[in-house]
Amino acid sequence: WRFVKQIFPLLIIGVFVVGIIREIIRPEWIEALAGENTLLGNFIGVVFGVFMYFPTLVEVPIAQMFLSLGMHRGPLLAYLISDPELSLQSILITATIIGRLKAWVYVGWVALFSTLAGLLYGAWVDGASLGLVAFYLLSIFALLSGMFYLIDRRSKIKAATTL
């Protein structure tokens, strides 16, 4: 009962705020920014998730609102993945703990993988076969592995030449 008393007011307030926001936001804006499953649309979903910190209970009505405004499911997933993981508050706190450079690398990786997850899911929702989505995923992993191999090789060569 204690949890119901804590959670229920937040849910009611969140649904109320979403209702107000729903009347302010034009569907054309959402459709122009994230109405299709594009790299830019998914990245915009991630950026929105970073700057708009919502409690988990409020994310569900907001996601439903975005769907009704014409947001594609790929960018919506990118937003839903990045919202609890990244926020301005968590970025600032993480930067004070592990340092700015490491924090921004972390933010970059979360943004990259959230965007890619949204793209892959959006392709699947749009009718791409599961095999094709798996091929895309394996291609991304191969590209990242090759990139890490080259970076590692370059740093080993650099370390060997400085000795």
PDB file of C-alpha atoms in Angstrom:
ATOM      1  CA  TRP A   1       0.000   0.000   0.000  1.00  0.00           C
ATOM      2  CA  ARG A   2       2.908   2.311   0.753  1.00  0.00           C
ATOM      3  CA  PHE A   3       4.178   1.948  -2.836  1.00  0.00           C
ATOM      4  CA  VAL A   4       0.729   2.662  -4.249  1.00  0.00           C
ATOM      5  CA  LYS A   5       0.594   5.874  -2.221  1.00  0.00           C
ATOM      6  CA  GLN A   6       4.026   6.851  -3.560  1.00  0.00           C
ATOM      7  CA  ILE A   7       3.549   5.861  -7.185  1.00  0.00           C
ATOM      8  CA  PHE A   8      -0.082   6.716  -7.910  1.00  0.00           C
ATOM      9  CA  PRO A   9       0.240  10.516  -7.502  1.00  0.00           C
ATOM     10  CA  LEU A  10       3.280  10.529  -9.793  1.00  0.00           C
ATOM     11  CA  LEU A  11       1.376   8.556 -12.391  1.00  0.00           C
ATOM     12  CA  ILE A  12      -1.640  10.879 -12.227  1.00  0.00           C
ATOM     13  CA  ILE A  13       0.566  13.981 -12.432  1.00  0.00           C
ATOM     14  CA  GLY A  14       2.535  12.461 -15.318  1.00  0.00           C
ATOM     15  CA  VAL A  15      -0.582  11.609 -17.298  1.00  0.00           C
ATOM     16  CA  PHE A  16      -1.953  15.110 -16.649  1.00  0.00           C
ATOM     17  CA  VAL A  17       1.275  16.771 -17.814  1.00  0.00           C
ATOM     18  CA  VAL A  18       1.375  14.562 -20.909  1.00  0.00           C
ATOM     19  CA  GLY A  19      -2.194  15.607 -21.693  1.00  0.00           C
ATOM     20  CA  ILE A  20      -1.230  19.260 -21.495  1.00  0.00           C
ATOM     21  CA  ILE A  21       1.916  18.754 -23.583  1.00  0.00           C
ATOM     22  CA  ARG A  22      -0.096  16.772 -26.137  1.00  0.00           C
ATOM     23  CA  GLU A  23      -2.182  19.851 -26.891  1.00  0.00           C
ATOM     24  CA  ILE A  24       0.886  22.077 -27.327  1.00  0.00           C
ATOM     25  CA  ILE A  25       2.983  19.825 -29.601  1.00  0.00           C
ATOM     26  CA  ARG A  26       1.979  19.689 -33.239  1.00  0.00           C
ATOM     27  CA  PRO A  27       1.997  16.258 -34.936  1.00  0.00           C
ATOM     28  CA  GLU A  28       3.796  17.805 -37.912  1.00  0.00           C
ATOM     29  CA  TRP A  29       6.785  18.612 -35.699  1.00  0.00           C
ATOM     30  CA  ILE A  30       7.129  15.055 -34.468  1.00  0.00           C
ATOM     31  CA  GLU A  31       6.574  13.583 -37.926  1.00  0.00           C
ATOM     32  CA  ALA A  32       9.207  15.905 -39.403  1.00  0.00           C
ATOM     33  CA  LEU A  33      11.793  15.055 -36.748  1.00  0.00           C
ATOM     34  CA  ALA A  34      11.159  11.369 -36.011  1.00  0.00           C
ATOM     35  CA  GLY A  35       8.331  10.189 -38.208  1.00  0.00           C
ATOM     36  CA  GLU A  36      10.565   7.814 -40.150  1.00  0.00           C
ATOM     37  CA  ASN A  37      13.199   5.289 -39.144  1.00  0.00           C
ATOM     38  CA  THR A  38      16.285   7.272 -40.116  1.00  0.00           C
ATOM     39  CA  LEU A  39      19.630   7.763 -38.446  1.00  0.00           C
ATOM     40  CA  LEU A  40      18.732  11.380 -37.693  1.00  0.00           C
ATOM     41  CA  GLY A  41      15.295  10.451 -36.342  1.00  0.00           C
ATOM     42  CA  ASN A  42      16.782   7.857 -33.992  1.00  0.00           C
ATOM     43  CA  PHE A  43      19.498  10.243 -32.865  1.00  0.00           C
ATOM     44  CA  ILE A  44      16.874  12.916 -32.142  1.00  0.00           C
ATOM     45  CA  GLY A  45      15.040  10.346 -30.020  1.00  0.00           C
ATOM     46  CA  VAL A  46      18.255   9.743 -28.066  1.00  0.00           C
ATOM     47  CA  VAL A  47      18.930  13.471 -27.616  1.00  0.00           C
ATOM     48  CA  PHE A  48      15.383  14.004 -26.408  1.00  0.00           C
ATOM     49  CA  GLY A  49      15.862  11.160 -23.934  1.00  0.00           C
ATOM     50  CA  VAL A  50      19.024  12.796 -22.611  1.00  0.00           C
ATOM     51  CA  PHE A  51      17.570  16.267 -22.096  1.00  0.00           C
ATOM     52  CA  MET A  52      14.096  15.314 -20.917  1.00  0.00           C
ATOM     53  CA  TYR A  53      14.492  13.351 -17.740  1.00  0.00           C
ATOM     54  CA  PHE A  54      11.244  11.603 -16.879  1.00  0.00           C
ATOM     55  CA  PRO A  55      10.530   9.112 -14.121  1.00  0.00           C
ATOM     56  CA  THR A  56       9.892   5.594 -15.406  1.00  0.00           C
ATOM     57  CA  LEU A  57       6.167   5.761 -14.701  1.00  0.00           C
ATOM     58  CA  VAL A  58       5.793   8.858 -16.830  1.00  0.00           C
ATOM     59  CA  GLU A  59       7.739   7.393 -19.777  1.00  0.00           C
ATOM     60  CA  VAL A  60       4.880   5.088 -20.748  1.00  0.00           C
ATOM     61  CA  PRO A  61       2.259   7.856 -21.224  1.00  0.00           C
ATOM     62  CA  ILE A  62       4.872   9.985 -22.989  1.00  0.00           C
ATOM     63  CA  ALA A  63       5.745   7.117 -25.332  1.00  0.00           C
ATOM     64  CA  GLN A  64       2.056   6.630 -26.094  1.00  0.00           C
ATOM     65  CA  MET A  65       1.721  10.361 -26.744  1.00  0.00           C
ATOM     66  CA  PHE A  66       4.651  10.304 -29.189  1.00  0.00           C
ATOM     67  CA  LEU A  67       3.149   7.335 -31.012  1.00  0.00           C
ATOM     68  CA  SER A  68      -0.158   9.184 -31.360  1.00  0.00           C
ATOM     69  CA  LEU A  69       1.725  12.238 -32.676  1.00  0.00           C
ATOM     70  CA  GLY A  70       3.330  10.172 -35.446  1.00  0.00           C
ATOM     71  CA  MET A  71       6.700   9.151 -34.059  1.00  0.00           C
ATOM     72  CA  HIS A  72       8.117   6.022 -35.655  1.00  0.00           C
ATOM     73  CA  ARG A  73       8.666   3.064 -33.332  1.00  0.00           C
ATOM     74  CA  GLY A  74      12.429   2.984 -34.034  1.00  0.00           C
ATOM     75  CA  PRO A  75      13.171   6.488 -32.717  1.00  0.00           C
ATOM     76  CA  LEU A  76      10.698   5.826 -29.900  1.00  0.00           C
ATOM     77  CA  LEU A  77      12.720   2.804 -28.801  1.00  0.00           C
ATOM     78  CA  ALA A  78      15.929   4.849 -29.022  1.00  0.00           C
ATOM     79  CA  TYR A  79      14.321   7.434 -26.738  1.00  0.00           C
ATOM     80  CA  LEU A  80      13.062   4.785 -24.298  1.00  0.00           C
ATOM     81  CA  ILE A  81      16.509   3.175 -24.072  1.00  0.00           C
ATOM     82  CA  SER A  82      18.434   6.408 -23.602  1.00  0.00           C
ATOM     83  CA  ASP A  83      16.040   8.158 -21.204  1.00  0.00           C
ATOM     84  CA  PRO A  84      16.726   6.112 -18.063  1.00  0.00           C
ATOM     85  CA  GLU A  85      20.395   5.619 -18.929  1.00  0.00           C
ATOM     86  CA  LEU A  86      21.398   9.174 -19.732  1.00  0.00           C
ATOM     87  CA  SER A  87      20.258  12.441 -18.279  1.00  0.00           C
ATOM     88  CA  LEU A  88      22.015  15.707 -17.644  1.00  0.00           C
ATOM     89  CA  GLN A  89      22.062  14.910 -13.934  1.00  0.00           C
ATOM     90  CA  SER A  90      23.610  11.458 -14.415  1.00  0.00           C
ATOM     91  CA  ILE A  91      26.160  12.785 -16.899  1.00  0.00           C
ATOM     92  CA  LEU A  92      27.298  15.477 -14.461  1.00  0.00           C
ATOM     93  CA  ILE A  93      27.516  13.043 -11.555  1.00  0.00           C
ATOM     94  CA  THR A  94      29.322  10.440 -13.658  1.00  0.00           C
ATOM     95  CA  ALA A  95      31.792  13.079 -14.865  1.00  0.00           C
ATOM     96  CA  THR A  96      32.669  14.029 -11.307  1.00  0.00           C
ATOM     97  CA  ILE A  97      33.276  10.383 -10.401  1.00  0.00           C
ATOM     98  CA  ILE A  98      35.180   9.041 -13.425  1.00  0.00           C
ATOM     99  CA  GLY A  99      36.302  12.252 -15.125  1.00  0.00           C
ATOM    100  CA  ARG A 100      34.944  14.273 -18.020  1.00  0.00           C
ATOM    101  CA  LEU A 101      36.622  12.391 -20.866  1.00  0.00           C
ATOM    102  CA  LYS A 102      35.513   8.958 -19.666  1.00  0.00           C
ATOM    103  CA  ALA A 103      32.019  10.266 -18.972  1.00  0.00           C
ATOM    104  CA  TRP A 104      31.676  11.671 -22.494  1.00  0.00           C
ATOM    105  CA  VAL A 105      32.998   8.434 -23.978  1.00  0.00           C
ATOM    106  CA  TYR A 106      30.348   6.605 -21.944  1.00  0.00           C
ATOM    107  CA  VAL A 107      27.663   9.023 -23.155  1.00  0.00           C
ATOM    108  CA  GLY A 108      28.821   8.555 -26.733  1.00  0.00           C
ATOM    109  CA  TRP A 109      28.654   4.767 -26.496  1.00  0.00           C
ATOM    110  CA  VAL A 110      25.195   4.802 -24.940  1.00  0.00           C
ATOM    111  CA  ALA A 111      23.972   7.260 -27.576  1.00  0.00           C
ATOM    112  CA  LEU A 112      25.510   5.177 -30.369  1.00  0.00           C
ATOM    113  CA  PHE A 113      24.047   1.886 -29.207  1.00  0.00           C
ATOM    114  CA  SER A 114      20.650   3.416 -28.434  1.00  0.00           C
ATOM    115  CA  THR A 115      20.557   4.900 -31.930  1.00  0.00           C
ATOM    116  CA  LEU A 116      21.595   1.599 -33.509  1.00  0.00           C
ATOM    117  CA  ALA A 117      19.026  -0.331 -31.476  1.00  0.00           C
ATOM    118  CA  GLY A 118      16.330   2.074 -32.641  1.00  0.00           C
ATOM    119  CA  LEU A 119      17.450   1.730 -36.259  1.00  0.00           C
ATOM    120  CA  LEU A 120      17.472  -2.072 -36.124  1.00  0.00           C
ATOM    121  CA  TYR A 121      14.121  -2.276 -34.363  1.00  0.00           C
ATOM    122  CA  GLY A 122      12.633   0.267 -36.753  1.00  0.00           C
ATOM    123  CA  ALA A 123      13.856  -1.747 -39.744  1.00  0.00           C
ATOM    124  CA  TRP A 124      12.258  -4.861 -38.271  1.00  0.00           C
ATOM    125  CA  VAL A 125       8.980  -3.024 -37.601  1.00  0.00           C
ATOM    126  CA  ASP A 126       9.023  -1.700 -41.174  1.00  0.00           C
ATOM    127  CA  GLY A 127       9.063  -5.263 -42.489  1.00  0.00           C
ATOM    128  CA  ALA A 128      12.713  -6.230 -42.781  1.00  0.00           C
ATOM    129  CA  SER A 129      13.193  -9.935 -42.193  1.00  0.00           C
ATOM    130  CA  LEU A 130      14.754 -11.121 -38.979  1.00  0.00           C
ATOM    131  CA  GLY A 131      17.661 -12.494 -41.026  1.00  0.00           C
ATOM    132  CA  LEU A 132      18.335  -9.088 -42.547  1.00  0.00           C
ATOM    133  CA  VAL A 133      18.205  -7.412 -39.141  1.00  0.00           C
ATOM    134  CA  ALA A 134      20.636 -10.054 -37.815  1.00  0.00           C
ATOM    135  CA  PHE A 135      22.902  -9.359 -40.806  1.00  0.00           C
ATOM    136  CA  TYR A 136      22.837  -5.631 -40.003  1.00  0.00           C
ATOM    137  CA  LEU A 137      23.668  -6.376 -36.368  1.00  0.00           C
ATOM    138  CA  LEU A 138      26.561  -8.663 -37.290  1.00  0.00           C
ATOM    139  CA  SER A 139      27.843  -6.058 -39.751  1.00  0.00           C
ATOM    140  CA  ILE A 140      27.815  -3.414 -37.039  1.00  0.00           C
ATOM    141  CA  PHE A 141      29.686  -5.721 -34.644  1.00  0.00           C
ATOM    142  CA  ALA A 142      32.232  -6.558 -37.364  1.00  0.00           C
ATOM    143  CA  LEU A 143      32.765  -2.866 -38.078  1.00  0.00           C
ATOM    144  CA  LEU A 144      33.230  -2.086 -34.383  1.00  0.00           C
ATOM    145  CA  SER A 145      35.585  -5.060 -33.935  1.00  0.00           C
ATOM    146  CA  GLY A 146      37.683  -3.925 -36.896  1.00  0.00           C
ATOM    147  CA  MET A 147      37.799  -0.405 -35.526  1.00  0.00           C
ATOM    148  CA  PHE A 148      38.942  -1.638 -32.106  1.00  0.00           C
ATOM    149  CA  TYR A 149      41.545  -3.895 -33.725  1.00  0.00           C
ATOM    150  CA  LEU A 150      43.006  -0.987 -35.669  1.00  0.00           C
ATOM    151  CA  ILE A 151      43.036   1.261 -32.604  1.00  0.00           C
ATOM    152  CA  ASP A 152      44.745  -1.453 -30.543  1.00  0.00           C
ATOM    153  CA  ARG A 153      47.281  -2.145 -33.268  1.00  0.00           C
ATOM    154  CA  ARG A 154      48.045   1.551 -33.642  1.00  0.00           C
ATOM    155  CA  SER A 155      48.557   1.999 -29.902  1.00  0.00           C
ATOM    156  CA  LYS A 156      50.892  -1.037 -29.779  1.00  0.00           C
ATOM    157  CA  ILE A 157      52.934   0.328 -32.682  1.00  0.00           C
ATOM    158  CA  LYS A 158      53.083   3.727 -31.025  1.00  0.00           C
ATOM    159  CA  ALA A 159      54.180   2.150 -27.712  1.00  0.00           C
ATOM    160  CA  ALA A 160      56.871   0.071 -29.480  1.00  0.00           C
ATOM    161  CA  THR A 161      58.321   3.105 -31.277  1.00  0.00           C
ATOM    162  CA  THR A 162      58.565   5.167 -28.084  1.00  0.00           C
ATOM    163  CA  LEU A 163      60.720   2.557 -26.347  1.00  0.00           C
TER     164      LEU A 163
END
